[in-house]
GROMACS .gro file of C-alpha atoms in nm:
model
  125
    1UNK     CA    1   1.382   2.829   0.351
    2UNK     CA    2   1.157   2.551   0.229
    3UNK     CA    3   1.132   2.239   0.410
    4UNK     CA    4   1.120   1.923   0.208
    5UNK     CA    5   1.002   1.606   0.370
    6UNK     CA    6   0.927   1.265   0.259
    7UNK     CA    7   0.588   1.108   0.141
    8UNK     CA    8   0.482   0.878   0.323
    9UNK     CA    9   0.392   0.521   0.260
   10UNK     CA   10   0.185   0.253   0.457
   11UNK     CA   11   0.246  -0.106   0.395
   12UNK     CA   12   0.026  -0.399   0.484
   13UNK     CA   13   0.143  -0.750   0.424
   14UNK     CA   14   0.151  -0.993   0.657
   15UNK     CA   15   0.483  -1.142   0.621
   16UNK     CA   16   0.809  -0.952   0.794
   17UNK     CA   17   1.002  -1.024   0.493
   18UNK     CA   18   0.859  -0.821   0.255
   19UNK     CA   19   0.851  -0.569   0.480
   20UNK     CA   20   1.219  -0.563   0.567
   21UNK     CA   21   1.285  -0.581   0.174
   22UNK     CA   22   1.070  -0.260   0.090
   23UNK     CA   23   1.198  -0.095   0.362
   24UNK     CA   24   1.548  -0.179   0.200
   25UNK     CA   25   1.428  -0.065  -0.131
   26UNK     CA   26   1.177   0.246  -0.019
   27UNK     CA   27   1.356   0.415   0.320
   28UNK     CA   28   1.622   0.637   0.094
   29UNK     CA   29   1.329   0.811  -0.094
   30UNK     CA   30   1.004   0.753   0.143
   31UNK     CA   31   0.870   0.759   0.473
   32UNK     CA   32   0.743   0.354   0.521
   33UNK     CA   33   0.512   0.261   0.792
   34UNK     CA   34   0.482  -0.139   0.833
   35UNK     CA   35   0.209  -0.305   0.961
   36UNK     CA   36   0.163  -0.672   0.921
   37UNK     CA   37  -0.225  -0.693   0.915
   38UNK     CA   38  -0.558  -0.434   0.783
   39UNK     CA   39  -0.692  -0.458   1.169
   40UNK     CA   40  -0.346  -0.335   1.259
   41UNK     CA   41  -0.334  -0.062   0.959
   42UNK     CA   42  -0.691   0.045   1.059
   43UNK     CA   43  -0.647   0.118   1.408
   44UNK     CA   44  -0.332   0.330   1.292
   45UNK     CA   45  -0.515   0.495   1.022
   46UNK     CA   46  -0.792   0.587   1.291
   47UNK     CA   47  -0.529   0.734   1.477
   48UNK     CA   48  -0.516   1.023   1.250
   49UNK     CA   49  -0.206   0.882   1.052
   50UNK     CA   50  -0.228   1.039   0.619
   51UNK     CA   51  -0.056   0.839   0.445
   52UNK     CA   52   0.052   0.957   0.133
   53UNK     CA   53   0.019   0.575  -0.049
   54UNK     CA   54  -0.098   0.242   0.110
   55UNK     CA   55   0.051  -0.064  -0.050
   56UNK     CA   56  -0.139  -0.398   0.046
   57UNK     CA   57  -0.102  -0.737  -0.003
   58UNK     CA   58  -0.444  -0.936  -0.042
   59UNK     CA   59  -0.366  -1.253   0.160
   60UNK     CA   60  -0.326  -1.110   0.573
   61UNK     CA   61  -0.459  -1.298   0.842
   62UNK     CA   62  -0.766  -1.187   1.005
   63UNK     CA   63  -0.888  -0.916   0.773
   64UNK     CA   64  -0.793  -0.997   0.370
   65UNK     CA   65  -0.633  -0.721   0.180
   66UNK     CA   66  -0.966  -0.690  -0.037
   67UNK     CA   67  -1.193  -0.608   0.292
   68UNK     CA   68  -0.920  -0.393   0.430
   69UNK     CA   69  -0.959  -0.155   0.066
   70UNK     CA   70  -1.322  -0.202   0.037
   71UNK     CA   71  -1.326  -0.010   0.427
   72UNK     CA   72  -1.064   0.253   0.303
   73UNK     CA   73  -1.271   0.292   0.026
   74UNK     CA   74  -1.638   0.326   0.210
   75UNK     CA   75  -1.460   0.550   0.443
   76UNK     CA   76  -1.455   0.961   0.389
   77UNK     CA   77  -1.110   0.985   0.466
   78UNK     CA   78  -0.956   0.776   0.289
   79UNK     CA   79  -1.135   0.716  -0.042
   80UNK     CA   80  -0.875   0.922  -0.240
   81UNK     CA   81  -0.538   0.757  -0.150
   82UNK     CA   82  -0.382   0.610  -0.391
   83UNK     CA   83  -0.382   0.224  -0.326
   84UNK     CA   84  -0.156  -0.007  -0.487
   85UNK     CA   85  -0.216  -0.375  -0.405
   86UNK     CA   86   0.112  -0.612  -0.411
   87UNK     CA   87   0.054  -1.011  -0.419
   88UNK     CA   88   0.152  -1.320  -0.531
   89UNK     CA   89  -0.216  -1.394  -0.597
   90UNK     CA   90  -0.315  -1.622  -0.899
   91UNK     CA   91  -0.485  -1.407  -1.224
   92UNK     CA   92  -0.373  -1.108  -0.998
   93UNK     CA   93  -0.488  -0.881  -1.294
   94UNK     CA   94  -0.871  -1.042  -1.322
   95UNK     CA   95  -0.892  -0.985  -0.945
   96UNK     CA   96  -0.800  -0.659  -0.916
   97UNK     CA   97  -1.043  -0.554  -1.202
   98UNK     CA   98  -1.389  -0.792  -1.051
   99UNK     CA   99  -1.321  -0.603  -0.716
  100UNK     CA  100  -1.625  -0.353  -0.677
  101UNK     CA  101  -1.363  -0.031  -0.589
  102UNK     CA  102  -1.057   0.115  -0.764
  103UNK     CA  103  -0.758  -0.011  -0.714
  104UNK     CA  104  -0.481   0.251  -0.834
  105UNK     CA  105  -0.185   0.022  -0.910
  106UNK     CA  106  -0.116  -0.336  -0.876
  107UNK     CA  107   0.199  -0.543  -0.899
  108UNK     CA  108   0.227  -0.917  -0.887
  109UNK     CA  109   0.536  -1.054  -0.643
  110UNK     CA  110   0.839  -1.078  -0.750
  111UNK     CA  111   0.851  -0.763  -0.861
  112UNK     CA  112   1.133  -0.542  -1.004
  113UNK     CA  113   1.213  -0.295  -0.772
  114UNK     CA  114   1.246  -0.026  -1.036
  115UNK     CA  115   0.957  -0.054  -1.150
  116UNK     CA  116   0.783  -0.027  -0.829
  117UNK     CA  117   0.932   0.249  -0.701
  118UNK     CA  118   0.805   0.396  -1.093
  119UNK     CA  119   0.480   0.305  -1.017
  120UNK     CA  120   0.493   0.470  -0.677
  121UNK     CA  121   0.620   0.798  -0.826
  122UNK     CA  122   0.336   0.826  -1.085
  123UNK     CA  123   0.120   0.709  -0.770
  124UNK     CA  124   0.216   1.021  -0.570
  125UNK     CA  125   0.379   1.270  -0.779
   0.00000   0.00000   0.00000
């Protein structure tokens, strides 16, 4: 018999709320792993953690969102999971295409939660 698990999701965002909302909105259909800044997600990544999807915000204390996918990006294991960035950033759009690496998705907040979790199923089909 085939065993069916969950993909697996890591979001970074620096405030709890968010967090408890997606968790809310993802936990029925996904695995979600929170962390509240990229130093944080890092370290856990290094631990040997795959996720199948990060979502990021680009405003986190300490390490911004757009250094925390430029090191996923530079790294070997990482540089082919899907990111999708989720902000509240001003000309979200013009930022995510000036940024030097790929972004896969992005999202301004609010969002619809319908259409994220469509985006996150063409993400990781």
């Amino acid at each position: 018999m085939k065993r069916y698990t969950k993909k697996h999701i890591l979001l970074v965002d620096g405030g709890l709320n968010l967090g408890k909302l997606m968790n809310f909105i993802l936990a029925p259909e996904y695995r979600l792993t929170i962390k509240t800044s990229g130093i944080d997600a890092l370290s856990w990544l290094e631990e040997g953690n795959d996720p199948d999807l990060i979502i990021t915000s680009l405003r986190m204390p300490y390490f911004d969102g757009s250094a925390f996918i430029q090191n996923l990006k530079c790294s070997g294991f990482y540089r082919n999971t899907p990111i999708m960035v989720l902000s509240g950033e001003e000309n979200l759009e013009e930022k995510v295409k000036s940024m030097s690496f790929r972004i896969d998705s992005y999202m301004e907040k609010p969002f619809n939660p319908t259409v994220l979790k469509s985006q996150i199923s063409l993400l990781i089909a």
